[in-house]
C-alpha positions as semicolon CSV with decimal commas, in nm:
position;residue;x (nm);y (nm);z (nm)
1;M;-3,746;-9,089;-2,747
2;E;-3,448;-9,007;-2,525
3;K;-3,154;-9,240;-2,568
4;G;-3,047;-9,454;-2,274
5;G;-2,838;-9,761;-2,209
6;I;-2,491;-9,862;-2,103
7;A;-2,296;-9,677;-2,372
8;Q;-2,483;-9,352;-2,309
9;F;-2,431;-9,382;-1,933
10;L;-2,059;-9,443;-1,973
11;T;-1,999;-9,154;-2,212
12;A;-2,205;-8,917;-1,998
13;H;-2,011;-9,022;-1,686
14;A;-1,675;-8,972;-1,859
15;Q;-1,778;-8,625;-1,976
16;R;-1,826;-8,516;-1,614
17;G;-1,451;-8,540;-1,555
18;P;-1,489;-8,754;-1,242
19;V;-1,211;-8,834;-0,997
20;S;-1,186;-9,211;-0,960
21;F;-1,101;-9,366;-0,625
22;H;-1,249;-9,696;-0,736
23;M;-1,119;-9,973;-0,955
24;P;-0,981;-9,997;-1,225
25;G;-0,638;-9,862;-1,141
26;H;-0,560;-9,681;-1,466
27;K;-0,829;-9,420;-1,381
28;G;-0,907;-9,339;-1,742
29;G;-0,771;-9,275;-2,089
30;A;-0,539;-8,993;-1,986
31;F;-0,304;-9,245;-1,824
32;Y;-0,260;-9,436;-2,151
33;E;-0,217;-9,118;-2,351
34;R;0,055;-8,994;-2,114
35;H;0,251;-9,312;-2,179
36;G;0,216;-9,329;-2,557
37;Y;-0,088;-9,550;-2,605
38;G;-0,336;-9,293;-2,735
39;D;-0,346;-9,457;-3,079
40;F;-0,433;-9,792;-2,920
41;L;-0,733;-9,632;-2,748
42;K;-0,851;-9,472;-3,073
43;Q;-0,845;-9,809;-3,252
44;L;-1,006;-10,024;-2,980
45;A;-1,294;-10,143;-3,197
46;D;-1,057;-10,233;-3,480
47;C;-0,842;-10,429;-3,233
48;D;-1,136;-10,644;-3,121
49;I;-1,047;-10,966;-3,307
50;T;-1,045;-11,342;-3,265
51;E;-0,772;-11,603;-3,317
52;I;-0,667;-11,500;-3,667
53;P;-0,330;-11,621;-3,801
54;G;-0,049;-11,475;-3,594
55;A;-0,275;-11,383;-3,300
56;D;-0,178;-11,691;-3,093
57;N;-0,418;-11,888;-2,868
58;L;-0,467;-11,832;-2,496
59;F;-0,486;-12,204;-2,427
60;Q;-0,181;-12,305;-2,630
61;T;0,048;-12,005;-2,626
62;E;0,318;-12,015;-2,891
63;G;0,338;-11,649;-2,993
64;I;0,234;-11,302;-2,878
65;I;0,016;-11,416;-2,586
66;G;0,298;-11,634;-2,459
67;E;0,533;-11,337;-2,486
68;T;0,305;-11,127;-2,264
69;A;0,276;-11,410;-2,011
70;E;0,656;-11,428;-2,006
71;K;0,673;-11,054;-1,933
72;Y;0,463;-11,115;-1,622
73;R;0,671;-11,415;-1,520
74;Q;0,975;-11,193;-1,522
75;L;0,802;-10,897;-1,358
76;Y;0,673;-11,107;-1,069
77;E;0,981;-11,335;-1,065
78;V;0,781;-11,659;-1,054
79;K;0,793;-11,997;-1,231
80;R;0,505;-11,931;-1,471
81;S;0,238;-11,666;-1,530
82;Y;-0,099;-11,709;-1,699
83;L;-0,320;-11,436;-1,846
84;L;-0,678;-11,435;-1,718
85;V;-0,976;-11,286;-1,899
86;N;-1,237;-11,402;-1,644
87;G;-1,079;-11,197;-1,369
88;T;-0,920;-11,326;-1,051
89;S;-1,246;-11,515;-0,997
90;G;-1,167;-11,756;-1,282
91;G;-0,807;-11,795;-1,165
92;L;-0,912;-11,881;-0,810
93;I;-1,163;-12,140;-0,925
94;A;-0,905;-12,304;-1,154
95;A;-0,638;-12,298;-0,883
96;I;-0,869;-12,466;-0,632
97;L;-0,990;-12,731;-0,876
98;A;-0,626;-12,807;-0,966
99;S;-0,525;-12,838;-0,600
100;V;-0,819;-13,013;-0,430
101;P;-0,956;-13,346;-0,557
102;P;-1,337;-13,390;-0,565
103;G;-1,477;-13,480;-0,226
104;K;-1,175;-13,352;-0,036
105;K;-1,144;-13,057;0,202
106;L;-1,027;-12,700;0,149
107;I;-0,925;-12,482;0,442
108;M;-1,050;-12,138;0,345
109;A;-1,083;-11,800;0,511
110;R;-1,448;-11,732;0,591
111;N;-1,413;-11,389;0,426
112;C;-1,304;-11,532;0,090
113;H;-1,455;-11,391;-0,228
114;K;-1,768;-11,558;-0,363
115;S;-1,567;-11,724;-0,642
116;V;-1,402;-11,950;-0,383
117;F;-1,744;-12,061;-0,262
118;N;-1,841;-12,128;-0,624
119;A;-1,532;-12,350;-0,658
120;L;-1,664;-12,561;-0,369
121;T;-1,981;-12,635;-0,563
122;L;-1,802;-12,703;-0,891
123;G;-1,546;-12,934;-0,732
124;Q;-1,773;-13,100;-0,474
125;I;-1,526;-12,977;-0,212
126;E;-1,593;-12,961;0,162
127;P;-1,506;-12,628;0,327
128;V;-1,322;-12,590;0,655
129;Y;-1,353;-12,226;0,763
130;A;-1,063;-12,026;0,901
131;Y;-1,208;-11,723;1,075
132;P;-1,024;-11,392;1,040
133;T;-0,974;-11,168;1,337
134;V;-1,203;-10,865;1,364
135;V;-1,087;-10,505;1,384
136;E;-1,317;-10,424;1,675
137;K;-1,303;-10,048;1,634
138;Y;-1,467;-10,071;1,292
139;G;-1,627;-10,415;1,297
140;I;-1,446;-10,529;0,983
141;S;-1,250;-10,841;0,897
142;G;-0,885;-10,833;0,996
143;P;-0,600;-11,070;0,911
144;V;-0,616;-11,448;0,922
145;E;-0,359;-11,561;1,179
146;A;-0,104;-11,834;1,112
147;G;-0,203;-12,001;1,438
148;E;-0,561;-12,046;1,315
149;I;-0,435;-12,207;0,994
150;G;-0,198;-12,435;1,189
151;R;-0,478;-12,545;1,422
152;L;-0,705;-12,635;1,131
153;L;-0,429;-12,822;0,949
154;E;-0,374;-13,033;1,261
155;A;-0,748;-13,096;1,298
156;H;-0,803;-13,173;0,927
157;P;-0,502;-13,363;0,791
158;D;-0,713;-13,467;0,490
159;A;-0,743;-13,106;0,370
160;A;-0,555;-13,063;0,041
161;A;-0,501;-12,685;0,029
162;V;-0,547;-12,351;0,202
163;V;-0,683;-12,034;0,041
164;L;-0,723;-11,682;0,182
165;P;-0,740;-11,321;0,062
166;S;-0,447;-11,090;0,136
167;P;-0,484;-10,793;0,123
168;N;-0,853;-10,799;0,201
169;Y;-1,083;-10,533;0,056
170;Y;-0,972;-10,275;0,312
171;G;-0,601;-10,338;0,253
172;I;-0,540;-10,550;0,564
173;C;-0,279;-10,818;0,500
174;S;-0,219;-11,153;0,668
175;D;0,130;-11,282;0,749
176;I;0,162;-11,496;0,437
177;S;0,518;-11,605;0,519
178;A;0,411;-11,750;0,857
179;I;0,102;-11,909;0,704
180;A;0,308;-12,063;0,422
181;G;0,536;-12,214;0,685
182;Q;0,239;-12,385;0,850
183;V;0,090;-12,501;0,520
184;H;0,413;-12,646;0,381
185;K;0,501;-12,813;0,712
186;H;0,187;-13,020;0,656
187;G;0,263;-13,081;0,288
188;K;-0,031;-12,878;0,156
189;V;-0,078;-12,610;-0,111
190;L;-0,121;-12,239;-0,032
191;I;-0,333;-12,029;-0,270
192;V;-0,343;-11,653;-0,209
193;D;-0,616;-11,433;-0,350
194;Q;-0,407;-11,120;-0,404
195;A;-0,676;-10,953;-0,613
196;H;-0,634;-10,630;-0,419
197;G;-0,255;-10,643;-0,400
198;A;-0,122;-10,683;-0,755
199;H;0,087;-10,369;-0,698
200;L;0,267;-10,481;-0,380
201;K;0,540;-10,660;-0,575
202;F;0,627;-10,345;-0,766
203;F;0,644;-10,112;-0,470
204;R;0,922;-10,339;-0,341
205;R;1,079;-10,403;-0,678
206;F;1,106;-10,032;-0,753
207;G;1,238;-9,937;-0,410
208;Q;0,916;-9,793;-0,262
209;G;0,806;-10,083;-0,040
210;E;0,919;-9,965;0,304
211;G;0,641;-10,022;0,557
212;L;0,420;-10,211;0,311
213;P;0,348;-10,584;0,350
214;A;0,549;-10,821;0,134
215;P;0,377;-10,963;-0,175
216;A;0,261;-11,325;-0,160
217;E;0,501;-11,412;-0,443
218;E;0,791;-11,338;-0,207
219;S;0,629;-11,499;0,097
220;G;0,604;-11,864;0,002
221;A;0,261;-11,890;-0,162
222;D;0,232;-12,165;-0,425
223;I;-0,031;-11,993;-0,641
224;V;-0,102;-11,619;-0,635
225;V;-0,385;-11,462;-0,832
226;N;-0,366;-11,087;-0,903
227;S;-0,635;-10,855;-1,034
228;I;-0,408;-10,642;-1,249
229;H;-0,706;-10,421;-1,336
230;K;-0,789;-10,324;-0,977
231;T;-0,484;-10,111;-0,897
232;L;-0,255;-10,131;-1,202
233;A;-0,328;-10,037;-1,564
234;S;-0,514;-10,312;-1,747
235;F;-0,883;-10,319;-1,835
236;T;-1,152;-10,445;-1,597
237;Q;-1,177;-10,826;-1,585
238;S;-0,811;-10,887;-1,675
239;A;-0,584;-11,060;-1,425
240;V;-0,277;-11,282;-1,392
241;L;-0,224;-11,613;-1,213
242;N;0,130;-11,675;-1,090
243;L;0,254;-12,031;-1,031
244;N;0,528;-12,009;-0,773
245;S;0,621;-12,370;-0,688
246;D;0,612;-12,731;-0,806
247;R;0,348;-12,837;-0,552
248;V;0,077;-12,798;-0,817
249;E;0,114;-12,980;-1,148
250;R;0,117;-12,708;-1,413
251;Y;-0,054;-12,923;-1,677
252;V;-0,344;-12,992;-1,440
253;L;-0,366;-12,620;-1,365
254;E;-0,363;-12,534;-1,735
255;D;-0,641;-12,784;-1,798
256;K;-0,856;-12,625;-1,529
257;L;-0,786;-12,278;-1,666
258;Q;-0,906;-12,374;-2,014
259;A;-1,217;-12,532;-1,858
260;I;-1,305;-12,217;-1,663
261;Q;-1,208;-11,937;-1,902
262;S;-1,402;-11,822;-2,206
263;T;-1,325;-11,995;-2,535
264;S;-1,353;-11,649;-2,694
265;P;-1,100;-11,455;-2,488
266;S;-1,104;-11,081;-2,542
267;Y;-0,797;-10,958;-2,726
268;L;-0,869;-10,613;-2,587
269;L;-0,830;-10,745;-2,232
270;M;-0,513;-10,936;-2,322
271;A;-0,375;-10,634;-2,506
272;S;-0,438;-10,418;-2,200
273;L;-0,238;-10,666;-1,991
274;D;0,044;-10,632;-2,241
275;V;0,023;-10,252;-2,230
276;N;0,036;-10,261;-1,851
277;A;0,345;-10,483;-1,858
278;E;0,519;-10,253;-2,107
279;I;0,440;-9,946;-1,896
280;L;0,577;-10,115;-1,583
281;E;0,893;-10,216;-1,767
282;A;0,950;-9,870;-1,914
283;H;0,823;-9,636;-1,643
284;G;0,787;-9,845;-1,325
285;P;1,038;-9,668;-1,099
286;G;0,899;-9,321;-1,169
287;L;0,534;-9,425;-1,149
288;F;0,573;-9,600;-0,814
289;A;0,784;-9,321;-0,669
290;A;0,508;-9,074;-0,759
291;W;0,235;-9,304;-0,624
292;R;0,424;-9,342;-0,296
293;E;0,483;-8,966;-0,271
294;N;0,114;-8,890;-0,332
295;I;0,001;-9,142;-0,072
296;E;0,243;-9,013;0,190
297;A;0,131;-8,656;0,122
298;F;-0,230;-8,757;0,184
299;Y;-0,144;-8,927;0,514
300;R;0,057;-8,622;0,623
301;Q;-0,213;-8,369;0,538
302;A;-0,536;-8,552;0,628
303;P;-0,482;-8,528;1,008
304;S;-0,494;-8,148;0,976
305;I;-0,871;-8,188;0,922
306;P;-1,015;-8,188;1,277
307;G;-1,199;-8,510;1,365
308;L;-1,104;-8,698;1,048
309;E;-0,961;-9,043;1,123
310;L;-0,770;-9,280;0,897
311;M;-0,763;-9,651;0,967
312;E;-0,403;-9,759;1,015
313;L;-0,267;-10,098;1,121
314;P;0,112;-10,061;1,107
315;G;0,284;-10,351;0,933
316;R;-0,047;-10,503;0,827
317;M;-0,185;-10,235;0,595
318;D;-0,161;-10,172;0,227
319;T;-0,181;-9,799;0,271
320;T;-0,278;-9,735;-0,092
321;K;-0,633;-9,803;0,037
322;L;-0,750;-9,482;0,208
323;N;-0,998;-9,579;0,482
324;V;-1,157;-9,250;0,594
325;D;-1,381;-9,201;0,900
326;M;-1,568;-8,873;0,967
327;S;-1,808;-9,004;1,228
328;A;-1,680;-8,731;1,463
329;Y;-1,912;-8,503;1,264
330;G;-2,201;-8,746;1,284
331;I;-2,134;-8,841;0,921
332;S;-2,162;-9,210;0,836
333;G;-1,963;-9,373;0,558
334;S;-2,265;-9,378;0,327
335;R;-2,339;-9,010;0,397
336;L;-1,975;-8,917;0,330
337;E;-1,991;-9,108;0,001
338;K;-2,296;-8,905;-0,106
339;L;-2,121;-8,579;-0,017
340;L;-1,816;-8,674;-0,226
341;L;-2,030;-8,790;-0,518
342;E;-2,182;-8,443;-0,527
343;K;-1,829;-8,322;-0,599
344;D;-1,777;-8,587;-0,871
345;I;-1,540;-8,790;-0,652
346;F;-1,625;-9,160;-0,668
347;P;-1,506;-9,386;-0,382
348;E;-1,493;-9,767;-0,390
349;L;-1,656;-9,904;-0,074
350;V;-1,863;-9,809;0,230
351;T;-1,869;-10,015;0,549
352;G;-2,032;-9,861;0,855
353;D;-1,841;-9,541;0,931
354;L;-1,556;-9,627;0,694
355;L;-1,533;-9,494;0,341
356;M;-1,259;-9,664;0,141
357;C;-1,099;-9,475;-0,146
358;M;-0,894;-9,710;-0,363
359;T;-0,595;-9,541;-0,521
360;G;-0,426;-9,683;-0,828
361;L;-0,136;-9,642;-1,065
362;G;-0,328;-9,381;-1,263
363;N;-0,416;-9,146;-0,977
364;T;-0,239;-8,812;-0,992
365;K;-0,126;-8,558;-0,737
366;E;-0,422;-8,345;-0,846
367;D;-0,663;-8,631;-0,767
368;M;-0,528;-8,655;-0,412
369;E;-0,545;-8,278;-0,364
370;R;-0,904;-8,274;-0,489
371;L;-0,998;-8,546;-0,237
372;L;-0,829;-8,359;0,049
373;S;-1,000;-8,035;-0,054
374;A;-1,339;-8,208;-0,062
375;L;-1,287;-8,358;0,284
376;R;-1,191;-8,016;0,421
377;E;-1,509;-7,868;0,270
378;V;-1,719;-8,143;0,428
379;A;-1,558;-8,076;0,768
380;L;-1,619;-7,701;0,742
381;A;-1,980;-7,748;0,633
382;H;-2,058;-7,990;0,918
383;G;-1,821;-7,867;1,186
384;P;-1,716;-7,822;1,446
385;C;-1,674;-8,190;1,520
386;L;-1,860;-8,321;1,819
387;P;-1,685;-8,363;2,154
388;E;-1,628;-8,725;2,258
389;E;-1,908;-8,726;2,516
390;K;-2,170;-8,618;2,257
391;R;-2,086;-8,861;1,980
392;S;-2,351;-9,122;1,921
393;G;-2,106;-9,406;1,890
394;R;-1,939;-9,574;1,596
395;R;-2,144;-9,761;1,336
396;P;-1,950;-10,081;1,273
397;G;-1,946;-10,290;0,958
398;T;-2,207;-10,547;1,054
399;A;-2,120;-10,789;0,774
400;A;-1,773;-10,859;0,912
401;L;-1,918;-10,942;1,250
402;L;-2,147;-11,191;1,079
403;W;-1,857;-11,337;0,879
404;A;-1,671;-11,390;1,207
405;K;-1,972;-11,565;1,361
406;K;-1,897;-11,936;1,390
407;R;-2,203;-12,135;1,297
408;P;-2,252;-12,512;1,291
409;L;-2,249;-12,639;0,931
410;H;-2,538;-12,850;0,807
411;G;-2,548;-13,041;0,484
412;V;-2,620;-12,830;0,176
413;P;-2,994;-12,869;0,108
414;V;-3,080;-13,078;-0,196
415;R;-3,439;-12,958;-0,216
416;K;-3,481;-12,582;-0,214
417;Q;-3,754;-12,320;-0,210
418;L;-3,767;-11,942;-0,226
419;L;-3,903;-11,803;0,099
420;E;-3,982;-11,450;0,213
421;L;-3,705;-11,311;0,429
422;E;-3,914;-11,280;0,745
423;L;-4,005;-11,650;0,727
424;C;-3,644;-11,772;0,711
425;R;-3,554;-11,775;1,082
426;G;-3,409;-12,111;1,173
427;K;-3,402;-12,229;0,811
428;I;-3,091;-12,365;0,639
429;C;-2,947;-12,143;0,368
430;A;-2,948;-12,313;0,027
431;A;-2,769;-12,047;-0,184
432;S;-2,508;-11,788;-0,089
433;V;-2,626;-11,441;0,014
434;I;-2,364;-11,188;-0,090
435;P;-2,350;-10,810;-0,033
436;Y;-2,176;-10,656;-0,336
437;P;-1,934;-10,499;-0,295
438;P;-1,730;-10,658;-0,141
439;G;-1,859;-10,986;-0,287
440;I;-1,798;-11,194;0,026
441;P;-2,086;-11,426;0,126
442;F;-2,207;-11,367;0,478
443;L;-2,453;-11,656;0,449
444;C;-2,341;-11,978;0,283
445;P;-2,526;-12,296;0,185
446;G;-2,555;-12,516;0,493
447;E;-2,556;-12,229;0,745
448;E;-2,854;-12,152;0,967
449;I;-3,032;-11,819;0,916
450;G;-3,085;-11,618;1,233
451;E;-3,243;-11,288;1,334
452;E;-2,913;-11,098;1,293
453;E;-2,877;-11,209;0,933
454;I;-3,236;-11,121;0,847
455;R;-3,202;-10,777;1,004
456;Y;-2,881;-10,705;0,816
457;I;-3,028;-10,806;0,479
458;R;-3,328;-10,587;0,552
459;E;-3,103;-10,290;0,634
460;L;-2,897;-10,333;0,318
461;R;-3,202;-10,349;0,096
462;A;-3,356;-10,045;0,267
463;E;-3,039;-9,850;0,184
464;G;-3,057;-9,961;-0,181
465;E;-2,747;-10,182;-0,158
466;K;-2,696;-10,482;-0,389
467;V;-2,744;-10,820;-0,222
468;I;-2,686;-11,116;-0,452
469;G;-2,902;-11,413;-0,357
470;V;-3,210;-11,206;-0,267
471;D;-3,465;-11,184;-0,547
472;E;-3,674;-10,882;-0,646
473;E;-3,952;-10,995;-0,412
474;G;-3,719;-11,018;-0,113
475;R;-3,695;-11,397;-0,105
476;I;-3,392;-11,621;-0,050
477;A;-3,334;-11,991;-0,116
478;V;-3,365;-12,221;0,183
479;G;-3,380;-12,596;0,232
480;V;-3,716;-12,771;0,232
């Protein structure tokens, strides 16, 4: 019988020598070996331990775990840092529960990650949605404007905190400094989901930040949660929460963290956070100079491919996210992904005509050249690009348009049933429906289900995409 399973899949994938433009940011074992951690990789199984004497305790740090947390406090220049082994998701939930009392309101961007919506349920918290702008050209979520946050704070003085993602999945950043000014003027707490921007601090710190948005730690946010694994060099599921002010009681926050995180934290994940910190301390300036140089080379050379477009929003973009559009050739984002996969290049995200390639600390000059070469080959194979008058029109990212759709909120249904998708028109959603990636609910409990939503779910499933909240028989939970 032929062997199968997770381990076999992973080893077979690694043996292909793929180029990773998806998370995690280390991009593979070669990065660790280049920086002197080859022996650590060879002994991973032996390093998988529990809280033996001398190994410290994540929830009462008095030794080596506390030392790693202190490294991050100094690296990010904040009041306190906490290691997370349940990802940014766990940090966001703990931050919200520590900032918003049960029964109170949370002003939250409608394009927040699903973990924020889970915090609402756990804390019996009432949402007040701040709607991001939409990048009309691509139909994707743009920044959340400070004016929208200010308006909601005026309208809901009983809200306890504000939370939003910045950068969002595509690298688009909100003006956190302006938003923090609004939030603090009203005496509230600002939580920033910086899952996709853990690196922004270090571009600035190591002198490579020109033109990039400022990190939330330098922009007035009270709590910032960073997915170190996404773009830096720790293992998947490891993250750091940074406490940046006295507006949240640290002992309350620590209590919520121990309630949310696993009581058997992985020492491999925590060790990888320590390795990442040591690499930043020892090699940060050179690594970020090279990363910046590679990114700039890509942006210089990509326009030489006729018809290829790159999404750019000057001053608002984390340009380490490469948002590529080849619709001038009649190639959709999903088709371009398939063409790159055939060349063993693995992107991160498809939305309409956009294909997002997520670079990270571990990407090399050779990786970038291989991506450029592959895009040139695609253009040659499908060219010449169509003249403007013959193009069929851009395929926007429908989900963002649905996230931006302002719907009246009903009470969350107490009694629920699973109902076939086609029978759900006019029903009230009873459980979040979440395309993954990016993991942002486009239907939330209490929202009415319309024809647009049903059509979009149908399209995603027909394309084989993952949609959390839809069962294997195509049913979703609605109120009775």
